[in-house]
XYZ file of C-alpha atoms in Angstrom:
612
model
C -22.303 144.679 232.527
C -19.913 141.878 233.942
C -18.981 139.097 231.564
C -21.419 136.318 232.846
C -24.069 138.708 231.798
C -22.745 140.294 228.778
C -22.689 136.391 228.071
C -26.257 135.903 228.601
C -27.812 138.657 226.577
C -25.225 137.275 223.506
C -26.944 133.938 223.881
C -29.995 135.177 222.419
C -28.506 135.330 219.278
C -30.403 138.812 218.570
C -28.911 141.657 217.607
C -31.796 144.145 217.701
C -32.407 142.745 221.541
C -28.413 143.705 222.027
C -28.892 146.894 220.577
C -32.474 148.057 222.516
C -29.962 146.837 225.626
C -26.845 149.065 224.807
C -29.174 152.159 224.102
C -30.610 152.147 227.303
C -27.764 151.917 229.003
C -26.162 154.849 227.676
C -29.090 156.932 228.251
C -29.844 155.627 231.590
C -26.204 155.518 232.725
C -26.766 152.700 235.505
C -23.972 151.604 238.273
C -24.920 147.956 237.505
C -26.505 145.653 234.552
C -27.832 142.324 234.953
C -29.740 139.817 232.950
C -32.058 137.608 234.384
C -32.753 134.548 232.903
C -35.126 132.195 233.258
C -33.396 130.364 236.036
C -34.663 129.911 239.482
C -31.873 131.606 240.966
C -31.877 134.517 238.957
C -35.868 134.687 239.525
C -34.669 134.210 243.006
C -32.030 137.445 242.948
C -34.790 139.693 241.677
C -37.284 138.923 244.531
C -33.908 139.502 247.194
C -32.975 142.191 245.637
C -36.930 143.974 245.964
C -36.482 143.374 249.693
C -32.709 144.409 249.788
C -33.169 147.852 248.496
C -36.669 148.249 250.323
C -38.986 148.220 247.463
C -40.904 145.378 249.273
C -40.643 144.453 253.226
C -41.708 141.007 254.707
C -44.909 140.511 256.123
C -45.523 138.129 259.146
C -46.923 135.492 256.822
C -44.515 133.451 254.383
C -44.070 134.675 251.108
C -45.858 138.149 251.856
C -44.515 141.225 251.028
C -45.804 144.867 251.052
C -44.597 147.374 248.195
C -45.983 150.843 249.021
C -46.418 153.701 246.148
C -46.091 157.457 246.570
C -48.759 159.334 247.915
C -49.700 160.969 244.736
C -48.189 157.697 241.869
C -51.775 155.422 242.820
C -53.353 154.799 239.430
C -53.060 155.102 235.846
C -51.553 158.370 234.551
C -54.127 158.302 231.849
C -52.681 162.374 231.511
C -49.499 161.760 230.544
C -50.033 158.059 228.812
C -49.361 159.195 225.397
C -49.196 157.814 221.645
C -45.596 159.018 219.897
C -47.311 159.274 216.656
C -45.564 161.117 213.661
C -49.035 163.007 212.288
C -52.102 164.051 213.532
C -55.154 161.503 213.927
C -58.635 161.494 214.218
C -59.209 158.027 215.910
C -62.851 158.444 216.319
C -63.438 158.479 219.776
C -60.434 160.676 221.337
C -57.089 159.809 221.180
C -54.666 161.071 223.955
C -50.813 161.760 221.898
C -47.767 164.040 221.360
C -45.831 164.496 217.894
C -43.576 161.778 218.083
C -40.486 163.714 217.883
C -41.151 166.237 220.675
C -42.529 163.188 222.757
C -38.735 161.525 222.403
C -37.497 164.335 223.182
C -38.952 164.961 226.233
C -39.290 161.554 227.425
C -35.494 161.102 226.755
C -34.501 164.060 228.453
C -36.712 162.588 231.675
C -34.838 159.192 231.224
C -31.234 160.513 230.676
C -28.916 159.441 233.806
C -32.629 158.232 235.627
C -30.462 155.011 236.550
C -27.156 156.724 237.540
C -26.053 154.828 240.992
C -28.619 152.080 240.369
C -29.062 148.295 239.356
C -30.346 147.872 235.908
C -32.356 145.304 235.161
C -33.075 143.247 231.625
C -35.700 140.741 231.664
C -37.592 138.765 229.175
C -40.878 137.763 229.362
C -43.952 135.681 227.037
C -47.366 137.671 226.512
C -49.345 134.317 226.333
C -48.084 130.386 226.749
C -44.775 129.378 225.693
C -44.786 127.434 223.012
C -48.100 128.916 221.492
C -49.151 130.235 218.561
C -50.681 133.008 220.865
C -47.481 134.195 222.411
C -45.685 137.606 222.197
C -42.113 138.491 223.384
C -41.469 141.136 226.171
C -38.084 143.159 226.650
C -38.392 144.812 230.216
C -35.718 146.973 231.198
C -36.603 148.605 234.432
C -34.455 149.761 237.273
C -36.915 148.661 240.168
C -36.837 145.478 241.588
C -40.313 145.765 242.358
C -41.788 145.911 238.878
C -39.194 142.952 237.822
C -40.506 140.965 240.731
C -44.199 142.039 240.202
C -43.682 140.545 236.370
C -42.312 137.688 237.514
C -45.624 136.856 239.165
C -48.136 138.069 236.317
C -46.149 136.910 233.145
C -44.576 133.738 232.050
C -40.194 133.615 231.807
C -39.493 134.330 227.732
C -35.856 134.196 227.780
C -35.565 130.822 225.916
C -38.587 132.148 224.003
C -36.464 134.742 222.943
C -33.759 132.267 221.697
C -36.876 130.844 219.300
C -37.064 134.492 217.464
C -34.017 133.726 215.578
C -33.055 137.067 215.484
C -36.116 138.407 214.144
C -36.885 141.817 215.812
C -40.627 141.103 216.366
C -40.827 141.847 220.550
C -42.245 144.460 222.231
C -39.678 146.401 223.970
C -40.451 148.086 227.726
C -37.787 150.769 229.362
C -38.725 151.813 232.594
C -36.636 153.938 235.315
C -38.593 155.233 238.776
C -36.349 157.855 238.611
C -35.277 160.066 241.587
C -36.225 158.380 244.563
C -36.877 159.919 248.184
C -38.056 157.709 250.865
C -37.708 155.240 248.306
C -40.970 156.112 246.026
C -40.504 158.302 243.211
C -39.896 162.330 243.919
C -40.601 163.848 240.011
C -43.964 162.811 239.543
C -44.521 166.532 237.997
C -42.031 164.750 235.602
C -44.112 161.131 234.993
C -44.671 160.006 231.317
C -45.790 157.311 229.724
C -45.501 157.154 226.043
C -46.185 154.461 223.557
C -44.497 154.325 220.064
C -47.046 152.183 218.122
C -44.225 152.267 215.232
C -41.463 151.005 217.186
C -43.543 148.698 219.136
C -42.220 150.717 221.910
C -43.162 152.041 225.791
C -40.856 154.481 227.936
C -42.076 155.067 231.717
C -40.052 157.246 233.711
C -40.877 158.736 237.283
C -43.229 156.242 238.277
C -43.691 153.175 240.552
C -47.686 152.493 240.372
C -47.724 149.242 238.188
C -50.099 149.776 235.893
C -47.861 153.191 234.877
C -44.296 150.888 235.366
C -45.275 147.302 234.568
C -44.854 147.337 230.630
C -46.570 144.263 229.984
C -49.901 145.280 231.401
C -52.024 147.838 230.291
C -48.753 149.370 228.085
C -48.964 146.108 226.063
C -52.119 145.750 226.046
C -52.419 148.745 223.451
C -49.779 147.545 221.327
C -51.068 144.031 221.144
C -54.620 146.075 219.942
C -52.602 147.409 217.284
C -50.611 144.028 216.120
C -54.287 142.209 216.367
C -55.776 144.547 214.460
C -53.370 144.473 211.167
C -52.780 140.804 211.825
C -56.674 140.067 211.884
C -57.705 138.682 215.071
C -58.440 140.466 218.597
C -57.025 141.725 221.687
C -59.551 141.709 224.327
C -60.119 143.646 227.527
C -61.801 140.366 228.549
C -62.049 137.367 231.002
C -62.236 133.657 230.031
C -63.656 131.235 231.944
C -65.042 127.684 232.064
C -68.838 127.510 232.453
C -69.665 124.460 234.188
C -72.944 122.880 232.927
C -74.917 119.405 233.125
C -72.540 116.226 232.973
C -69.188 117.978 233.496
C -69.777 119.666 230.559
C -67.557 122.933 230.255
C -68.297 126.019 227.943
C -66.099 128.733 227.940
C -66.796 131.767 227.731
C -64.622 135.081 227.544
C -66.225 138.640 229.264
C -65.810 142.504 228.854
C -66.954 144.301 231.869
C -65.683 147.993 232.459
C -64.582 149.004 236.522
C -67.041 147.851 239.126
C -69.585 146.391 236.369
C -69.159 142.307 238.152
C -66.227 141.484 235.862
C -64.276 139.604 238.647
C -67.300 138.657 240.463
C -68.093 136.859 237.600
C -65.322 134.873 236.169
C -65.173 133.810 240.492
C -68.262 132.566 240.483
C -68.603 129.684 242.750
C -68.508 126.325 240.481
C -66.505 127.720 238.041
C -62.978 127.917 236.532
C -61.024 130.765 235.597
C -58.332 130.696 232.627
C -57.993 134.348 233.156
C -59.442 137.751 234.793
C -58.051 140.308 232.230
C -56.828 140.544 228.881
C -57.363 137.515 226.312
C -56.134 136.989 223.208
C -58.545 135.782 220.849
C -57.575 133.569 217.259
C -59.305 131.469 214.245
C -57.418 128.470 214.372
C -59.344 125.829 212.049
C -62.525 127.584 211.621
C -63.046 128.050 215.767
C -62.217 131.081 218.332
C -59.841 129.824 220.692
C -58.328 132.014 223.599
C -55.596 132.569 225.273
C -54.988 134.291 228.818
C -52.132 136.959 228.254
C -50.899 136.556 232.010
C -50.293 133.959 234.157
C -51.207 136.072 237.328
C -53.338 138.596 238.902
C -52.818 142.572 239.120
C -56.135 142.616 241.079
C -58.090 145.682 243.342
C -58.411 144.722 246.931
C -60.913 146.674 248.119
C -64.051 144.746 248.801
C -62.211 141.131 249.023
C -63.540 139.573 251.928
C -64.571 135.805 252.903
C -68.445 136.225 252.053
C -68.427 137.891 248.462
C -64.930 136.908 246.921
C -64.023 133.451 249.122
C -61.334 132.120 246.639
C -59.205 134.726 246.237
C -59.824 135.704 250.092
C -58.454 132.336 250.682
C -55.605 132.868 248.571
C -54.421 136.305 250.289
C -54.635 134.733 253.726
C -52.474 131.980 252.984
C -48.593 131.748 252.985
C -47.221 131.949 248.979
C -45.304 134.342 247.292
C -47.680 137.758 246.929
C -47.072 140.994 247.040
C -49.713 143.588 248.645
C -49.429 147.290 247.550
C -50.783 150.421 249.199
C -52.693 148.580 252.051
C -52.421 149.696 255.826
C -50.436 147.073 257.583
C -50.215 146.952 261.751
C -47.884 144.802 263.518
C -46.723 143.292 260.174
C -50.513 141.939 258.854
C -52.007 143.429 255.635
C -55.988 145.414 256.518
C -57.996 146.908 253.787
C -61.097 148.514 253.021
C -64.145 145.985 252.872
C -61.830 143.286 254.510
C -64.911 142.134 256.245
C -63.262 142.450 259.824
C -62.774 145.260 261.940
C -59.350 147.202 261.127
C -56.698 149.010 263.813
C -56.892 152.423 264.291
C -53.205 153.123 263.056
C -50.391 151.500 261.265
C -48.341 151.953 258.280
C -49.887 153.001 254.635
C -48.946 154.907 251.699
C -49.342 158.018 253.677
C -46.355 156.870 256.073
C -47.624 156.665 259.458
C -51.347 156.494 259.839
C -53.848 156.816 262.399
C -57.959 156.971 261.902
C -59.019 160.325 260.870
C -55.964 161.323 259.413
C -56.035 164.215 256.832
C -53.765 165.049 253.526
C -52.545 168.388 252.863
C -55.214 169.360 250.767
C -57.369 168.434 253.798
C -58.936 165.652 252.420
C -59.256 162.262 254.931
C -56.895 159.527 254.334
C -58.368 155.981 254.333
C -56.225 153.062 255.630
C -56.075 151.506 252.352
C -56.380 153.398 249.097
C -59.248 152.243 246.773
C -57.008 151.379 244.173
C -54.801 149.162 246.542
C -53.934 145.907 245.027
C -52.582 142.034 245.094
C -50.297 140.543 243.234
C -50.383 136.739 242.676
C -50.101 133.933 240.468
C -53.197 132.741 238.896
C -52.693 129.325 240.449
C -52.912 130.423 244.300
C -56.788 130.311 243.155
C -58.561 126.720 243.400
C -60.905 127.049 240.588
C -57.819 127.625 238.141
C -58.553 126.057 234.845
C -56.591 122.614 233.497
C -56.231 124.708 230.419
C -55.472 127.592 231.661
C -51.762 127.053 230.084
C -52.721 125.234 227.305
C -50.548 126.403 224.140
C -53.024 126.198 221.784
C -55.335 128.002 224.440
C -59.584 127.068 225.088
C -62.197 126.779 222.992
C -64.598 129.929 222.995
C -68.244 129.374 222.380
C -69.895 132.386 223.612
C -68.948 136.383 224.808
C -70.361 138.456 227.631
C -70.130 142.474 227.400
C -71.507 143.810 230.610
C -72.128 147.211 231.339
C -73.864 148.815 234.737
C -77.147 151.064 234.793
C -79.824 150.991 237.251
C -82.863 151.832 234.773
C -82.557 150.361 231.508
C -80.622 147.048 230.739
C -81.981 143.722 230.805
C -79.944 141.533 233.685
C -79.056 138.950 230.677
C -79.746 139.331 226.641
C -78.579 137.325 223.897
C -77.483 139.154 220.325
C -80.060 138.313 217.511
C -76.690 137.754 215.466
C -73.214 138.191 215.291
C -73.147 142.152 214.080
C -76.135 142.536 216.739
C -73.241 141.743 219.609
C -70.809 143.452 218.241
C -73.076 146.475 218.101
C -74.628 145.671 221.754
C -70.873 145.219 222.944
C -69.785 148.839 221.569
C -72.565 150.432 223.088
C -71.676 149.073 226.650
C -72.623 151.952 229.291
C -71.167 151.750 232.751
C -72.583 154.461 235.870
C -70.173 155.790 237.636
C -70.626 154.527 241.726
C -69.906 156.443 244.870
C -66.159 154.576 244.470
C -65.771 157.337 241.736
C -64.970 161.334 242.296
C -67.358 162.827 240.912
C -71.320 162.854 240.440
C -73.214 159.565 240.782
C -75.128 157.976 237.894
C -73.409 159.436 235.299
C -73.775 156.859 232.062
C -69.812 156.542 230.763
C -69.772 155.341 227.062
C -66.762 152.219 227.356
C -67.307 150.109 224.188
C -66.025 146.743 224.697
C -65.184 148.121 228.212
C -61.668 148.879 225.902
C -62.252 152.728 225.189
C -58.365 153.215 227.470
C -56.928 151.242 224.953
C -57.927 150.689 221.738
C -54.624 152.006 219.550
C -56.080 151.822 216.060
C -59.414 153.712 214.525
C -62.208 153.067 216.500
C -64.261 152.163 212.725
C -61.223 149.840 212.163
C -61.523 148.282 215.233
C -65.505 147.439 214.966
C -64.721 146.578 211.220
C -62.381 143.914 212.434
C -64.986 142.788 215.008
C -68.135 142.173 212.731
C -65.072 140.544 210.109
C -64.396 138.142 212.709
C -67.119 135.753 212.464
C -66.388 135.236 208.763
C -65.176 131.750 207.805
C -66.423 129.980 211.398
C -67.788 127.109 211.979
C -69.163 127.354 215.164
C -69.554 131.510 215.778
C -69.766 132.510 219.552
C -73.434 133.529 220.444
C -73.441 137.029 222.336
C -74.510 137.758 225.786
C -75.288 141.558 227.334
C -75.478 141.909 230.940
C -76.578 143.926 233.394
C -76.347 142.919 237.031
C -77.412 146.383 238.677
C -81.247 147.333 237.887
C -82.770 148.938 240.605
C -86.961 149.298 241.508
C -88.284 152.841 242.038
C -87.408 153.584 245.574
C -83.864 152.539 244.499
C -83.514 148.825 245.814
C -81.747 146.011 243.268
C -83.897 144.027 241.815
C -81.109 141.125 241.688
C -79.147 139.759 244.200
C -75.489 138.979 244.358
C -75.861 135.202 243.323
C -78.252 135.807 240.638
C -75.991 135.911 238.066
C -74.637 132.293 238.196
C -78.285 131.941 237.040
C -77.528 134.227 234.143
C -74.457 132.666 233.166
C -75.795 129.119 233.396
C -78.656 130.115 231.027
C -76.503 130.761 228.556
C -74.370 128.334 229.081
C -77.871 126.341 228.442
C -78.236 128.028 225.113
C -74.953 127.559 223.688
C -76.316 124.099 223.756
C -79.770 124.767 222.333
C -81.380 123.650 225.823
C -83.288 126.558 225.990
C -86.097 128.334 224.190
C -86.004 132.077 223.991
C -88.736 134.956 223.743
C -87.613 137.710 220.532
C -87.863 141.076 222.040
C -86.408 144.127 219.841
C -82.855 144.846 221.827
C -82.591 140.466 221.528
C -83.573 137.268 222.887
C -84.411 136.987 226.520
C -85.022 133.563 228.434
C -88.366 132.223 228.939
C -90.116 132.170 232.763
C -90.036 128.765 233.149
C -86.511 128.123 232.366
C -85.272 130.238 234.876
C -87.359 129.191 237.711
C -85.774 125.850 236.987
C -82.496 127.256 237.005
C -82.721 129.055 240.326
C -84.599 126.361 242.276
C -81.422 124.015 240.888
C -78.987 126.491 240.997
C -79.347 128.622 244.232
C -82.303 126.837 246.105
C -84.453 129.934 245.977
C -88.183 130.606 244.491
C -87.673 132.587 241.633
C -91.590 134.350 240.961
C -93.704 135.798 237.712
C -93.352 139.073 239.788
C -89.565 139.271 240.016
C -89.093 138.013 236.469
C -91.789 140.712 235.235
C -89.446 143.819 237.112
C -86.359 142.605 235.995
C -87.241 141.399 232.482
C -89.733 143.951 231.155
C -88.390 146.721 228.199
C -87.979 149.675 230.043
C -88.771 150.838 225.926
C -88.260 154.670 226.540
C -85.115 154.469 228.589
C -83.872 152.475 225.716
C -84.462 154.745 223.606
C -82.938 157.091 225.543
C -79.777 154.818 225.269
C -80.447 154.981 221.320
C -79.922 158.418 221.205
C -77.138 159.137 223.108
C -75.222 156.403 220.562
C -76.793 158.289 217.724
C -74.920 161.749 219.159
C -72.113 159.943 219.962
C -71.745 157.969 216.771
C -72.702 160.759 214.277
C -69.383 162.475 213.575
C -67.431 159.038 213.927
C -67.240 157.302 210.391
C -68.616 153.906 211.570
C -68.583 150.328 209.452
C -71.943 150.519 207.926
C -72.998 147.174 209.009
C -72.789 148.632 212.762
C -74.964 151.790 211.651
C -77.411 149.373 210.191
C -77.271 147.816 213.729
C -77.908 151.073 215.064
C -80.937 152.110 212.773
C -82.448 149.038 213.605
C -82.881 148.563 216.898
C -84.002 151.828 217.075
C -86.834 151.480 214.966
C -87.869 148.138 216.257
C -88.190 149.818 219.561
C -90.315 152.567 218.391
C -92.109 150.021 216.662
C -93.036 148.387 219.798
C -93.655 151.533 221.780
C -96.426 152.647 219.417
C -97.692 149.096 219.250
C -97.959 148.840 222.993
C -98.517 152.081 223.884
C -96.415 151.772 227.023
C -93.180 152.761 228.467
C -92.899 149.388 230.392
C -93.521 146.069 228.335
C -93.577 142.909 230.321
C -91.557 140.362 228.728
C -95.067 137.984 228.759
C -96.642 140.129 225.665
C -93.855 139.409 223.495
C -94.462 135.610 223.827
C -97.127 135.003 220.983
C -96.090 137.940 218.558
């Protein structure tokens, strides 16, 4: 480290950042160290030096760049993502760790001279605004370009954050090396770890480029923010937030929980609205209200699918000159193609395979697309024209109401509303998502993903729903619950919604946030009346919305429910659970069995529970 550097990192004035610093560098054992401030020419020498080593090439369009990952670094070790924990635990619902000390060990051993004849690189980023009560300090140290660069687009500069700690060591700390490189993507991927010290407030990620494995302040964060939320008593959500545009520029926000390919993104970009965020949200009681912050100030965000008809704003954004990085799409004479790009794409070009034509196979004889499923953008959040005003508001928005939406084609009602607070909280941790042809594997298969968080919740699963159902206490204006479901089919296996239905969804509860809309009591919670949303959709979308279609799609499908009841019984059984959520559990059981023997059917239409 030269002086000018050496200079910077004293500047901060914090000794446990100094000494984080030093330690890596004698176990990485780098040619080069540099800080990088929050200046726009060290900003600048990051996204230079991606291109200069070949982490990132120029596309034909301004600002673009393509980053490629090895064949076999795509997505999420979830494997080798590990807790360091010092004794055995019994989490509740799996926990994926390694005894702390042999997990150093190892991980050290993988990270020991990883950075010898490369460019070290410290950086310091903000989880949340500056200035906020919501923010968190990053450390990054990471020897590729690529993931400083990529951080630089997603997160907000923290150095002079840093200066505000006042020496306090409460950051998270991030110490990342790609390791051995050969045509320049990682070579030991037999040797890729990812392990989280929840103690230390900790990550080490070594032999990887993928970003959500090598980007610390993602998904790595995420778990240790869980953690700090939970002992520090509010939440850290896998969750949108977005500004729900009613009557009379009235906005509502709302935050969501969707697992994968469950209408999370499709939803926070509906057409109309804004978006604060499309990922992770930090969620506080500041003066007796939930307010929330977005965590990033960018998008990580799958490609696949974006096209001008279903996703039009961020379409628009990736076919536009500004600074964005594409990663693991096919490109041909120097333009970016991917699956579901809604045009027709060339028969060869350049992907993560190297050189690809159509029809090309792997070794293990499997056909390579031209873009991998899992192939993503990276931009900032305000390349997208429905960004929020607030959307960097320190003290963050104002949240009146929360979506958890799962995916099944035979039970859920498209849109539900919690009979209380502990009802949503107990309708959010029994979120279901079926897995889609997108997923190896068996179709249909109902995955248990409570809060669409099951990845990364870091603390007991009973202390995490404790903390939930807590949450509420000591508001004066509690969030009203919403479940969704966007993906019921009829019998010969057609969807009985279409795309655009659920702005209607969303703007009916937007409607009953503000007590403009009756409701109709059934026993999994309060549906909307016929009327109301006939209105809505003749408003809304210019379309006849019939008795028929709202009978199919809002009639208790009571024994598939109950089906549903009973695989959260088996689940929940040998978990010690908050008893308020068992309650939850007993009861909505027993109202629908209730209702079964009082109906005698299988199939309720939502019209016979209007005069009980």
């Amino acid at each position: 480290m030269n002086k000018i550097d050496l200079q910077k990192l004293e500047e901060l004035n914090n000794q446990h950042a100094i000494k984080v610093v030093e330690e890596a560098i004698k176990l990485c054992k780098p040619a080069k160290v540099t800080v990088i401030t929050d200046s726009k020419e060290d900003i600048a020498y990051v996204r230079e030096l991606a291109l200069v080593i070949g982490e990132e090439n120029k596309l034909k369009m301004e600002g673009h760049t393509i980053h490629f990952d090895g064949y076999y670094d795509q997505a999420r070790d979830k494997g080798h993502t590990k807790y360091l924990l010092s004794e055995e635990v019994n989490w509740g619902l799996g926990v994926n760790y390694i005894k702390k000390d042999k997990g150093l060990k190892e991980v050290n051993s993988f990270l020991d001279g990883s950075m010898a004849g490369k460019e070290m690189l410290v950086r310091f980023f903000s989880l949340g605004p500056t200035n906020s009560m919501f923010s968190l300090k990053a450390l990054q140290i990471t020897d590729s370009a690529y993931v400083a660069h990529s951080e630089d687009l997603l997160y907000r500069q923290g150095y002079e954050e840093f200066k505000k700690l006042n020496g306090s060591p409460d950051f998270f700390f991030f110490l990342h090396s790609a390791g051995r490189l050969e045509n320049g993507v990682s070579k030991d991927i037999d040797k890729r770890r990812i392990y989280i010290d929840l103690d230390e407030n900790r990550v080490y990620s070594v032999n990887n480029q993928y970003a959500g494995n090598s980007l610390g302040l993602k998904k790595l964060a995420f778990r240790l923010a869980i953690k700090k939320a939970n002992e520090e008593e509010w939440l850290a959500e896998h969750m949108f937030i977005m500004g729900v545009h009613g009557p009379k520029d009235r906005v509502t926000y709302f935050t969501g929980a969707f697992p994968s390919a469950c209408g999370k993104t499709s939803t926070a970009m509906i057409p109309g609205q804004s978006v604060v965020g499309d990922d992770i949200a930090y969620l506080k009681k500041i003066n007796g209200i939930v307010r929330a912050a977005n965590v990033e100030n960018g998008i990580f965000g799958i490609i696949q699918d974006v096209n001008p008809q279903d996703d039009p704003l961020i379409y628009q954004a990736l076919i536009t000159p500004r600074e964005l990085i594409f990663s693991n799409v096919l490109i041909n004479d120097d333009i970016p193609y991917w699956l579901g790009i809604g045009k027709n794409v060339p028969d060869k070009g350049i992907n993560h395979s190297g050189e690809w034509f159509k029809g090309k196979k792997d070794s293990e004889d499997n056909v390579i697309d031209c873009s991998h499923k899992n192939a993503r953008y990276t931009i900032k959040l305000d390349a997208l024209k429905n960004i929020d005003p607030k959307a960097n508001d320190p003290s963050g928005v104002p949240v009146q109401a929360i979506i958890y939406g799962g995916r099944d084609s035979d039970t859920t009602i498209p849109v539900v509303e919690s009979l209380s607070w502990s009802h949503g909280v107990f309708l959010g941790a029994t979120v279901e998502s079926e897995t889609t042809s997108a997923t190896i594997g068996a179709q249909g298969v109902r995955k248990h993903n409570p809060m669409a968080n099951l990845d990364f919740i870091s603390v007991p699963f009973k202390t995490y729903i404790e903390n939930h159902l807590k949450f509420a206490q000591g508001l004066n204006d509690v969030p009203k619950i919403y479940a969704t479901n966007y993906f019921l089919k009829d019998e010969p296996g057609n969807y009985l919604n279409s795309k655009l239905d659920k702005k209607v969804w969303l703007l009916w509860a937007e409607g009953r946030v503000h007590s403009e809309f009756e409701t109709v009591e059934t026993p999994v919670g309060l549906i909307p009346k016929y009327e109301d949303l006939k209105t809505l959709f003749i408003r809304e979308l210019d379309k006849d919305y019939t008795e028929a279609e709202y009978i199919q799609q809002f009639s208790l499908r009571v024994l598939k429910y109950l089906e549903k009841m009973e695989r959260m019984s088996k689940i929940f059984e040998n978990i010690q659970m908050p008893a308020a959520f068992t309650e939850e559990l007993k009861a909505q059981t027993e109202r629908l069995r209730e209702t079964r023997t009082k109906f005698g059917e299988e199939i309720i239409s939502p019209f016979k529970f209007f005069d009980i």
